[in-house]
Amino acid sequence: MNTRDFPPIHPGEILLAEFLQPMGITQYRLAKDIGVTPRRINEIVHGRRAVTADTALRLGRFFGMEAQFWLNLQNNYDMEVALEALQGRLETEVRPFSRAA
C-alpha cells in the first residue's frame, strides 16, 4: 500500500486557500450568500465537517462550477483517510474473489 508524506487535503482547505482568500470572500459572506449557517462554512474550512451534496450544490452554484467538483474533493479525502486507517489490514483481512475456489 502506498504511504504519503503529507496528510490528506480536506476540501475545506481548498475552499479557503483556492477560493475564499484569493477572491476576498469571508466565510460569513459565503454562508449568507449560499443560505447556510456561518458555522457550517467554518467547520468545513477547519476540516471538522464534510462537504455534503447539499453544500456541494450550493458551492457549485455560487462559484459557477459543477457541484461534482466539491463532492469529488470530499470523496478523495474520505478515501485517503480510510486507506490510512486500514493500512495493511486490507491485504490480510480481505481475500479477493476467485472463481476457482
PDB file of C-alpha atoms in Angstrom:
ATOM      1  CA  MET A   1       0.000   0.000   0.000  1.00  0.00           C
ATOM      2  CA  ASN A   2       1.249   3.485  -0.779  1.00  0.00           C
ATOM      3  CA  THR A   3       2.257   5.769   2.056  1.00  0.00           C
ATOM      4  CA  ARG A   4       2.021   9.532   1.901  1.00  0.00           C
ATOM      5  CA  ASP A   5       4.476  12.086   3.212  1.00  0.00           C
ATOM      6  CA  PHE A   6       1.664  14.521   3.955  1.00  0.00           C
ATOM      7  CA  PRO A   7      -1.864  14.264   5.344  1.00  0.00           C
ATOM      8  CA  PRO A   8      -4.896  14.138   3.041  1.00  0.00           C
ATOM      9  CA  ILE A   9      -6.190  17.540   1.986  1.00  0.00           C
ATOM     10  CA  HIS A  10      -9.675  18.332   3.247  1.00  0.00           C
ATOM     11  CA  PRO A  11     -11.995  20.149   0.818  1.00  0.00           C
ATOM     12  CA  GLY A  12     -12.221  22.974   3.336  1.00  0.00           C
ATOM     13  CA  GLU A  13      -8.524  23.717   2.867  1.00  0.00           C
ATOM     14  CA  ILE A  14      -9.105  24.081  -0.861  1.00  0.00           C
ATOM     15  CA  LEU A  15     -12.210  26.183  -0.314  1.00  0.00           C
ATOM     16  CA  LEU A  16     -10.235  28.578   1.860  1.00  0.00           C
ATOM     17  CA  ALA A  17      -6.907  28.701   0.006  1.00  0.00           C
ATOM     18  CA  GLU A  18      -8.105  28.497  -3.599  1.00  0.00           C
ATOM     19  CA  PHE A  19     -11.431  30.306  -3.445  1.00  0.00           C
ATOM     20  CA  LEU A  20     -12.199  32.428  -0.391  1.00  0.00           C
ATOM     21  CA  GLN A  21      -8.815  34.042   0.244  1.00  0.00           C
ATOM     22  CA  PRO A  22      -7.904  34.826  -3.384  1.00  0.00           C
ATOM     23  CA  MET A  23     -11.392  36.174  -4.088  1.00  0.00           C
ATOM     24  CA  GLY A  24     -11.573  38.215  -0.882  1.00  0.00           C
ATOM     25  CA  ILE A  25     -14.718  36.441   0.294  1.00  0.00           C
ATOM     26  CA  THR A  26     -15.306  35.970   4.007  1.00  0.00           C
ATOM     27  CA  GLN A  27     -16.725  32.795   5.447  1.00  0.00           C
ATOM     28  CA  TYR A  28     -19.647  34.844   6.718  1.00  0.00           C
ATOM     29  CA  ARG A  29     -20.441  36.288   3.295  1.00  0.00           C
ATOM     30  CA  LEU A  30     -20.213  32.874   1.642  1.00  0.00           C
ATOM     31  CA  ALA A  31     -22.526  31.380   4.244  1.00  0.00           C
ATOM     32  CA  LYS A  32     -25.108  34.126   3.826  1.00  0.00           C
ATOM     33  CA  ASP A  33     -24.930  34.060   0.017  1.00  0.00           C
ATOM     34  CA  ILE A  34     -25.430  30.295  -0.192  1.00  0.00           C
ATOM     35  CA  GLY A  35     -28.067  30.128   2.545  1.00  0.00           C
ATOM     36  CA  VAL A  36     -26.251  28.153   5.227  1.00  0.00           C
ATOM     37  CA  THR A  37     -25.028  28.990   8.706  1.00  0.00           C
ATOM     38  CA  PRO A  38     -21.595  30.556   9.106  1.00  0.00           C
ATOM     39  CA  ARG A  39     -20.817  27.688  11.462  1.00  0.00           C
ATOM     40  CA  ARG A  40     -21.207  25.171   8.626  1.00  0.00           C
ATOM     41  CA  ILE A  41     -18.666  27.002   6.467  1.00  0.00           C
ATOM     42  CA  ASN A  42     -16.290  27.458   9.402  1.00  0.00           C
ATOM     43  CA  GLU A  43     -16.420  23.758  10.252  1.00  0.00           C
ATOM     44  CA  ILE A  44     -15.781  22.813   6.616  1.00  0.00           C
ATOM     45  CA  VAL A  45     -12.864  25.245   6.346  1.00  0.00           C
ATOM     46  CA  HIS A  46     -11.328  23.798   9.519  1.00  0.00           C
ATOM     47  CA  GLY A  47     -11.796  20.195   8.378  1.00  0.00           C
ATOM     48  CA  ARG A  48     -14.342  19.341  11.048  1.00  0.00           C
ATOM     49  CA  ARG A  49     -17.268  18.843   8.674  1.00  0.00           C
ATOM     50  CA  ALA A  50     -17.687  17.079   5.355  1.00  0.00           C
ATOM     51  CA  VAL A  51     -18.953  18.690   2.174  1.00  0.00           C
ATOM     52  CA  THR A  52     -22.394  17.152   1.660  1.00  0.00           C
ATOM     53  CA  ALA A  53     -24.353  17.005  -1.591  1.00  0.00           C
ATOM     54  CA  ASP A  54     -26.429  19.945  -0.332  1.00  0.00           C
ATOM     55  CA  THR A  55     -23.354  22.057   0.337  1.00  0.00           C
ATOM     56  CA  ALA A  56     -21.716  20.980  -2.931  1.00  0.00           C
ATOM     57  CA  LEU A  57     -24.759  22.115  -4.914  1.00  0.00           C
ATOM     58  CA  ARG A  58     -24.733  25.471  -3.147  1.00  0.00           C
ATOM     59  CA  LEU A  59     -20.981  25.977  -3.622  1.00  0.00           C
ATOM     60  CA  GLY A  60     -21.249  24.953  -7.252  1.00  0.00           C
ATOM     61  CA  ARG A  61     -23.951  27.500  -7.947  1.00  0.00           C
ATOM     62  CA  PHE A  62     -22.169  30.255  -6.037  1.00  0.00           C
ATOM     63  CA  PHE A  63     -18.822  29.754  -7.782  1.00  0.00           C
ATOM     64  CA  GLY A  64     -20.350  28.919 -11.179  1.00  0.00           C
ATOM     65  CA  MET A  65     -18.951  25.417 -11.363  1.00  0.00           C
ATOM     66  CA  GLU A  66     -20.043  21.806 -11.151  1.00  0.00           C
ATOM     67  CA  ALA A  67     -21.156  20.608  -7.735  1.00  0.00           C
ATOM     68  CA  GLN A  68     -19.404  17.335  -8.522  1.00  0.00           C
ATOM     69  CA  PHE A  69     -16.055  19.120  -8.067  1.00  0.00           C
ATOM     70  CA  TRP A  70     -16.778  19.539  -4.355  1.00  0.00           C
ATOM     71  CA  LEU A  71     -18.111  16.012  -3.945  1.00  0.00           C
ATOM     72  CA  ASN A  72     -15.031  14.608  -5.691  1.00  0.00           C
ATOM     73  CA  LEU A  73     -12.768  16.515  -3.310  1.00  0.00           C
ATOM     74  CA  GLN A  74     -14.678  15.103  -0.347  1.00  0.00           C
ATOM     75  CA  ASN A  75     -14.685  11.576  -1.768  1.00  0.00           C
ATOM     76  CA  ASN A  76     -10.933  11.690  -2.431  1.00  0.00           C
ATOM     77  CA  TYR A  77     -10.322  12.948   1.095  1.00  0.00           C
ATOM     78  CA  ASP A  78     -12.528  10.244   2.618  1.00  0.00           C
ATOM     79  CA  MET A  79     -10.753   7.521   0.612  1.00  0.00           C
ATOM     80  CA  GLU A  80      -7.310   8.731   1.700  1.00  0.00           C
ATOM     81  CA  VAL A  81      -8.380   8.842   5.347  1.00  0.00           C
ATOM     82  CA  ALA A  82      -9.850   5.330   5.088  1.00  0.00           C
ATOM     83  CA  LEU A  83      -6.711   3.989   3.405  1.00  0.00           C
ATOM     84  CA  GLU A  84      -4.559   5.440   6.167  1.00  0.00           C
ATOM     85  CA  ALA A  85      -6.830   3.954   8.827  1.00  0.00           C
ATOM     86  CA  LEU A  86      -6.829   0.496   7.270  1.00  0.00           C
ATOM     87  CA  GLN A  87      -3.092   0.496   6.460  1.00  0.00           C
ATOM     88  CA  GLY A  88      -2.141  -3.090   5.592  1.00  0.00           C
ATOM     89  CA  ARG A  89      -5.272  -4.675   7.026  1.00  0.00           C
ATOM     90  CA  LEU A  90      -6.950  -4.896   3.629  1.00  0.00           C
ATOM     91  CA  GLU A  91      -4.299  -7.307   2.364  1.00  0.00           C
ATOM     92  CA  THR A  92      -4.557  -9.532   5.411  1.00  0.00           C
ATOM     93  CA  GLU A  93      -8.307  -9.380   6.069  1.00  0.00           C
ATOM     94  CA  VAL A  94      -9.825  -9.304   2.582  1.00  0.00           C
ATOM     95  CA  ARG A  95      -9.474 -12.237   0.237  1.00  0.00           C
ATOM     96  CA  PRO A  96     -10.171 -11.202  -3.382  1.00  0.00           C
ATOM     97  CA  PHE A  97     -12.917 -13.121  -5.191  1.00  0.00           C
ATOM     98  CA  SER A  98     -11.754 -16.076  -7.232  1.00  0.00           C
ATOM     99  CA  ARG A  99     -13.968 -18.311  -9.370  1.00  0.00           C
ATOM    100  CA  ALA A 100     -11.624 -21.259  -8.870  1.00  0.00           C
ATOM    101  CA  ALA A 101     -12.378 -21.661  -5.182  1.00  0.00           C
TER     102      ALA A 101
END
